[in-house]
Structures are given as structure tokens and as C-alpha cells.
CSV table of C-alpha atoms in Angstrom, one decimal:
chain,number,residue,atom,x,y,z
A,7,MET,CA,-179.9,-95.6,105.5
A,8,THR,CA,-178.7,-95.9,109.1
A,9,PHE,CA,-179.7,-93.2,111.5
A,10,HIS,CA,-176.3,-91.8,112.7
A,11,ALA,CA,-176.0,-89.7,115.8
A,12,THR,CA,-172.8,-87.8,116.6
A,13,ILE,CA,-172.7,-86.3,120.1
A,14,LEU,CA,-170.3,-83.5,120.9
A,15,THR,CA,-169.9,-83.4,124.6
A,16,LEU,CA,-167.5,-82.9,127.5
A,17,TYR,CA,-168.6,-86.2,128.9
A,18,PRO,CA,-168.6,-88.9,126.2
A,19,GLU,CA,-168.6,-91.6,128.9
A,20,MET,CA,-172.3,-90.8,129.4
A,21,PHE,CA,-173.2,-92.5,126.1
A,22,PRO,CA,-174.8,-94.7,125.1
A,23,GLY,CA,-176.0,-94.9,128.7
A,24,PRO,CA,-179.6,-96.0,128.8
A,25,LEU,CA,-179.6,-96.0,125.0
A,26,GLY,CA,-177.6,-99.1,125.2
A,27,THR,CA,-180.4,-101.1,126.8
A,28,SER,CA,-184.0,-102.1,125.9
A,29,LEU,CA,-185.3,-101.2,122.4
A,30,ALA,CA,-182.7,-98.6,121.6
A,31,GLY,CA,-179.9,-100.9,122.8
A,32,ARG,CA,-181.1,-103.8,120.8
A,33,ALA,CA,-181.5,-101.6,117.7
A,34,LEU,CA,-178.0,-100.2,118.2
A,35,GLY,CA,-176.6,-103.8,118.4
A,36,GLU,CA,-178.4,-104.7,115.2
A,37,GLY,CA,-177.0,-101.7,113.4
A,38,ARG,CA,-180.4,-100.0,112.9
A,39,TRP,CA,-178.7,-96.8,114.2
A,40,ALA,CA,-175.2,-95.7,115.1
A,41,LEU,CA,-173.8,-93.5,117.8
A,42,ASP,CA,-170.5,-91.7,118.2
A,43,ALA,CA,-169.7,-89.7,121.4
A,44,VAL,CA,-166.9,-87.2,120.7
A,45,ASN,CA,-165.0,-85.3,123.4
A,46,ILE,CA,-165.0,-81.5,122.7
A,47,ARG,CA,-161.7,-81.3,124.6
A,48,ASP,CA,-160.1,-83.1,121.7
A,49,PHE,CA,-160.4,-79.9,119.7
A,50,THR,CA,-158.5,-77.7,122.1
A,51,THR,CA,-155.0,-76.5,121.5
A,52,ASP,CA,-153.6,-75.7,124.9
A,53,ARG,CA,-152.1,-78.1,127.4
A,54,HIS,CA,-154.9,-77.6,129.9
A,55,ARG,CA,-157.5,-78.5,127.2
A,56,THR,CA,-159.6,-75.4,128.0
A,57,VAL,CA,-163.0,-75.2,126.4
A,58,ASP,CA,-164.6,-72.2,128.2
A,59,ASP,CA,-163.9,-68.7,129.4
A,60,THR,CA,-165.6,-66.0,131.5
A,61,PRO,CA,-168.7,-64.2,130.1
A,62,ALA,CA,-168.2,-61.0,128.1
A,63,GLY,CA,-169.7,-58.2,130.1
A,64,GLY,CA,-169.2,-60.0,133.4
A,65,GLY,CA,-171.4,-62.4,135.4
A,66,ALA,CA,-171.4,-65.8,137.0
A,67,GLY,CA,-170.2,-69.0,135.4
A,68,MET,CA,-168.3,-69.8,132.3
A,69,VAL,CA,-169.2,-69.9,128.6
A,70,LEU,CA,-168.2,-72.6,126.0
A,71,ARG,CA,-165.9,-71.0,123.4
A,72,ALA,CA,-167.0,-70.5,119.8
A,73,ASP,CA,-163.6,-71.4,118.3
A,74,ILE,CA,-163.3,-74.7,120.1
A,75,LEU,CA,-166.9,-75.7,119.4
A,76,ALA,CA,-166.5,-74.7,115.7
A,77,ARG,CA,-163.5,-77.0,115.3
A,78,ALA,CA,-165.6,-79.9,116.8
A,79,VAL,CA,-168.6,-79.1,114.6
A,80,ASP,CA,-166.7,-78.6,111.4
A,81,ALA,CA,-164.9,-81.9,111.9
A,82,HIS,CA,-168.3,-83.7,111.8
A,83,ALA,CA,-170.5,-81.6,109.6
A,84,ASP,CA,-171.7,-83.7,106.8
A,85,GLY,CA,-175.2,-82.4,106.0
A,86,ARG,CA,-177.0,-84.0,109.0
A,87,PRO,CA,-179.0,-81.5,111.1
A,88,LEU,CA,-176.9,-79.7,113.6
A,89,LEU,CA,-178.6,-79.4,117.0
A,90,ALA,CA,-177.7,-77.8,120.3
A,91,MET,CA,-179.6,-78.9,123.5
A,92,THR,CA,-180.3,-75.7,125.4
A,93,PRO,CA,-183.3,-74.3,127.5
A,94,ARG,CA,-183.1,-71.3,125.2
A,95,GLY,CA,-184.2,-73.5,122.2
A,96,ARG,CA,-187.6,-74.3,120.6
A,97,PRO,CA,-189.6,-76.9,122.5
A,98,LEU,CA,-189.1,-80.4,121.1
A,99,THR,CA,-192.3,-81.8,119.5
A,100,GLN,CA,-193.3,-85.2,118.2
A,101,GLU,CA,-193.5,-83.6,114.8
A,102,ARG,CA,-189.9,-82.6,114.9
A,103,VAL,CA,-188.9,-86.0,116.3
A,104,ARG,CA,-190.6,-87.7,113.4
A,105,ALA,CA,-188.8,-85.5,110.9
A,106,LEU,CA,-185.4,-86.2,112.5
A,107,ALA,CA,-186.1,-90.0,112.7
A,108,ALA,CA,-186.9,-90.0,109.0
A,109,GLY,CA,-183.6,-88.4,108.2
A,110,PRO,CA,-179.9,-89.5,108.3
A,111,GLY,CA,-179.4,-88.6,112.0
A,112,ALA,CA,-178.0,-85.5,113.7
A,113,VAL,CA,-174.9,-83.9,115.1
A,114,VAL,CA,-175.8,-82.8,118.6
A,115,LEU,CA,-174.0,-80.3,120.8
A,116,CYS,CA,-174.3,-80.7,124.5
A,117,GLY,CA,-174.2,-77.5,126.5
A,118,ARG,CA,-172.5,-77.1,129.9
A,119,PHE,CA,-171.8,-74.2,132.3
A,120,GLU,CA,-173.7,-71.0,131.1
A,121,GLY,CA,-174.1,-72.3,127.6
A,122,PHE,CA,-172.6,-71.6,124.2
A,123,ASP,CA,-171.0,-68.5,122.7
A,124,GLU,CA,-173.9,-67.2,120.6
A,125,ARG,CA,-171.6,-66.5,117.7
A,126,LEU,CA,-171.1,-70.3,117.2
A,127,LEU,CA,-174.8,-70.9,117.0
A,128,GLU,CA,-175.2,-68.1,114.4
A,129,ALA,CA,-172.2,-68.9,112.3
A,130,ARG,CA,-173.0,-72.6,111.9
A,131,GLY,CA,-176.8,-72.3,111.7
A,132,VAL,CA,-177.3,-74.5,114.7
A,133,GLU,CA,-180.9,-75.5,115.6
A,134,GLN,CA,-181.5,-74.9,119.3
A,135,VAL,CA,-183.7,-77.4,121.0
A,136,SER,CA,-185.3,-77.6,124.5
A,137,ILE,CA,-186.9,-80.5,126.1
A,138,GLY,CA,-188.8,-78.5,128.7
A,139,ASP,CA,-189.0,-75.4,130.8
A,140,TYR,CA,-186.5,-76.5,133.4
A,141,ILE,CA,-182.7,-76.5,133.8
A,142,LEU,CA,-180.4,-79.5,133.7
A,143,SER,CA,-176.7,-79.8,134.6
A,144,GLY,CA,-175.9,-80.2,130.9
A,145,GLY,CA,-177.2,-81.1,127.5
A,146,GLU,CA,-176.3,-84.8,127.8
A,147,MET,CA,-179.5,-85.9,129.5
A,148,ALA,CA,-181.6,-83.8,127.1
A,149,THR,CA,-179.7,-85.5,124.2
A,150,LEU,CA,-180.6,-89.0,125.6
A,151,VAL,CA,-184.2,-87.9,125.6
A,152,LEU,CA,-184.0,-86.6,122.0
A,153,LEU,CA,-182.3,-89.8,120.7
A,154,ASP,CA,-184.7,-92.1,122.6
A,155,ALA,CA,-187.6,-90.4,121.0
A,156,CYS,CA,-186.1,-90.7,117.5
A,157,VAL,CA,-184.7,-94.2,117.7
A,158,ARG,CA,-188.0,-95.8,118.8
A,159,LEU,CA,-189.5,-94.6,115.6
A,160,LEU,CA,-186.9,-96.1,113.3
A,161,PRO,CA,-188.1,-99.0,111.1
A,162,GLY,CA,-188.1,-102.3,112.9
A,163,VAL,CA,-187.3,-100.9,116.4
A,164,MET,CA,-190.9,-101.2,117.8
A,165,GLY,CA,-192.7,-104.5,117.5
A,166,ALA,CA,-196.1,-103.3,116.3
A,167,ALA,CA,-196.2,-100.8,113.5
A,168,SER,CA,-199.1,-99.0,115.1
A,169,SER,CA,-197.2,-98.5,118.4
A,170,GLY,CA,-195.7,-95.2,117.3
A,171,VAL,CA,-199.0,-93.9,115.8
A,172,GLU,CA,-201.6,-94.3,118.5
A,173,GLU,CA,-199.7,-92.3,121.1
A,174,SER,CA,-199.9,-88.9,122.9
A,175,PHE,CA,-199.1,-86.0,120.6
A,176,GLU,CA,-199.3,-88.0,117.3
A,177,SER,CA,-202.8,-86.7,116.6
A,178,GLY,CA,-202.5,-83.5,118.6
A,179,LEU,CA,-204.2,-85.1,121.6
A,180,LEU,CA,-203.1,-86.9,124.6
A,181,GLU,CA,-203.4,-90.7,124.3
A,182,TYR,CA,-206.5,-92.4,125.6
A,183,PRO,CA,-206.3,-94.3,128.9
A,184,HIS,CA,-205.2,-98.0,128.9
A,185,TYR,CA,-206.4,-101.0,131.0
A,186,THR,CA,-205.5,-104.7,131.3
A,187,ARG,CA,-206.3,-107.7,133.4
A,188,PRO,CA,-207.6,-108.3,136.0
A,189,VAL,CA,-211.0,-107.0,135.1
A,190,GLU,CA,-211.6,-105.9,138.6
A,191,TRP,CA,-208.9,-104.4,140.9
A,192,GLU,CA,-209.6,-102.8,144.3
A,193,GLY,CA,-213.2,-102.3,143.4
A,194,ARG,CA,-212.4,-100.7,140.1
A,195,THR,CA,-213.4,-102.3,136.8
A,196,ILE,CA,-212.3,-102.0,133.2
A,197,PRO,CA,-214.8,-99.9,131.4
A,198,GLN,CA,-217.5,-102.1,129.9
A,199,VAL,CA,-217.1,-100.7,126.4
A,200,LEU,CA,-213.6,-102.1,126.2
A,201,ARG,CA,-215.0,-105.6,127.0
A,202,SER,CA,-217.8,-105.3,124.5
A,203,GLY,CA,-215.9,-106.5,121.4
A,204,ASP,CA,-217.5,-103.7,119.4
A,205,HIS,CA,-214.5,-102.1,117.7
A,206,ALA,CA,-216.4,-99.1,116.4
A,207,LYS,CA,-217.6,-98.3,119.9
A,208,ILE,CA,-214.2,-98.8,121.4
A,209,ALA,CA,-212.6,-96.5,118.8
A,210,ALA,CA,-215.2,-93.8,119.5
A,211,TRP,CA,-214.7,-94.2,123.3
A,212,ARG,CA,-211.0,-93.9,123.0
A,213,GLN,CA,-211.3,-90.8,120.8
A,214,ARG,CA,-213.7,-89.2,123.3
A,215,GLN,CA,-211.5,-90.0,126.3
A,216,ALA,CA,-208.4,-88.5,124.5
A,217,GLU,CA,-210.4,-85.3,123.9
A,218,ILE,CA,-211.6,-85.1,127.5
A,219,ASP,CA,-208.1,-85.7,129.0
A,220,THR,CA,-206.5,-83.2,126.6
A,221,ARG,CA,-209.1,-80.5,127.4
A,222,LEU,CA,-208.6,-81.1,131.2
A,223,ARG,CA,-204.9,-81.7,131.4
A,224,ARG,CA,-203.4,-79.8,128.4
A,225,PRO,CA,-205.6,-76.9,127.4
A,226,ASP,CA,-202.7,-75.6,125.3
A,227,LEU,CA,-202.7,-78.7,123.2
A,228,TRP,CA,-206.5,-78.6,123.0
A,229,GLU,CA,-206.4,-75.0,121.8
A,230,ARG,CA,-204.0,-75.8,119.0
A,231,HIS,CA,-205.9,-78.9,118.1
A,232,GLU,CA,-209.3,-77.2,117.9
A,233,GLY,CA,-208.1,-73.8,116.8
A,234,ALA,CA,-210.4,-72.4,119.6
A,235,ARG,CA,-210.0,-70.3,122.7
A,236,VAL,CA,-209.3,-72.2,125.9
A,237,GLY,CA,-212.3,-72.5,128.1
A,238,THR,CA,-214.2,-75.1,130.0
A,239,PRO,CA,-215.9,-77.0,127.2
A,240,SER,CA,-219.0,-79.0,128.0
A,241,GLY,CA,-217.3,-82.2,127.1
A,242,ALA,CA,-214.5,-81.6,129.7
A,243,ARG,CA,-216.1,-83.6,132.5
A,244,GLN,CA,-215.2,-86.4,134.8
A,245,ARG,CA,-215.8,-89.8,133.4
A,246,THR,CA,-219.3,-91.1,134.3
A,247,GLU,CA,-220.9,-94.5,134.4
A,248,ASP,CA,-221.7,-94.1,130.7
A,249,ASP,CA,-218.0,-94.2,130.0
A,250,GLN,CA,-217.4,-97.3,132.1
């Protein structure tokens, strides 16, 4: 089953963009996934190809019309998840990415202007997705992020099978720090444990560093991971010589 992404956008020329290079681009060329970028304006009926109108109740900006969007959605609805990229959506998580990557793909609506007429989202059961607490010019860049996160998990895309497992968020923690040659650089050395050849000690060190970094940098993740209140745990300390 090929992962198939259909993007409904006012700017189809933005795709595949960066998804046409590196791992995603190679996988696209090999047919491991497919991408269609569809212009929402193709579903308009007036000679000006109008897709938006002024907000009901007044206010700045324009709103994408429900009737136009519905025609675009209905033309491509085939059972795949229907997503809309919007800052009003639920935050995208690695768990959701994995679920999407394991499925047939998605139909993705890219917002512009002030966003979508809410009636379209309700009538078509659209899942609203956000990639962060900030505002972009449109949903296209967010869609690129979403698809990149999904495509890299498709079978055969990444070289090592473990590459998609030992990463930040996969276990509820941030990933442990990485090092490579040279052993010494600007007076800083690779931690001794990583040069010991003792795989059990290395695994324990990596787990400990992942916990420390998550406690310090992302207490929200640590709270969910531990099911405990956020505080300053005794283990949340700077790395010492024992860790090097």
C-alpha cells in the first residue's frame, strides 16, 4: 500500500518543494509514496475564481468559503484521513505521525487568510492539526512538516530500522545527546562511557541523559512521562565528570 498525500491548496507550485529532495524525494521517485497538489481555485464557479469572502460579523481579513472547499474535499474524499493545518488545531505529536504513516495517507487542507469557514470543518469531520504555537502565512509550510514527519517513517525510507525508534518523543523523552570523532575538540572530549565498549553502561548512560535533558528542557514532557508534578527533581542536574 502506497502512502498517498493529496494537498488542497491555493499554491500547488509549493509542492513537492523540499519533499522532492533527500530521503523523501528519493522515496517519492521510488514510488514508496505519492503526492498530488490540487488547486482549490479549480473548484470555483465564477470567472474571478473567488475562494474567499469577508468574515461574518465583521473584522479584518478574508475567510475561505465552505462551499468551495467542500467541492474540493468531496472530489478527493476516499476514506483517507482528512486534515486541516491550522493553529487552532490539536498539536501534532509523534504518536499521531506514526498512526498516519501506518495508514493509506491523507487529504490535507492548507489554510490561508483568516482560515476556514467553520461549517466546512464540522460538516466534513475534518481533523484540525497544529504544528506549534505560532502563526505562518498559510498551511503549506505546516503540511510540508507533517508529510516529512510521516514519509521518513515509511518502510524502506530510512536506512537503519532503528533510526525512527531511538529518537526524541518516541519514548516520551527527548533523545540522548550524540557525539562523533574527533575524540577531543576545543578541549571537550567524548564522554568516556561512550568509548568504553560496554553496551549495557552505554544504554544506561543514554537513558539517564535523556531523562535529565527532558526534565530540564521539557518539564511538560517529563510530567506526562512520569505522571508526576513538575518540580526540580534531584536528577535534573548539570552533567558531571561521572557522566563524561
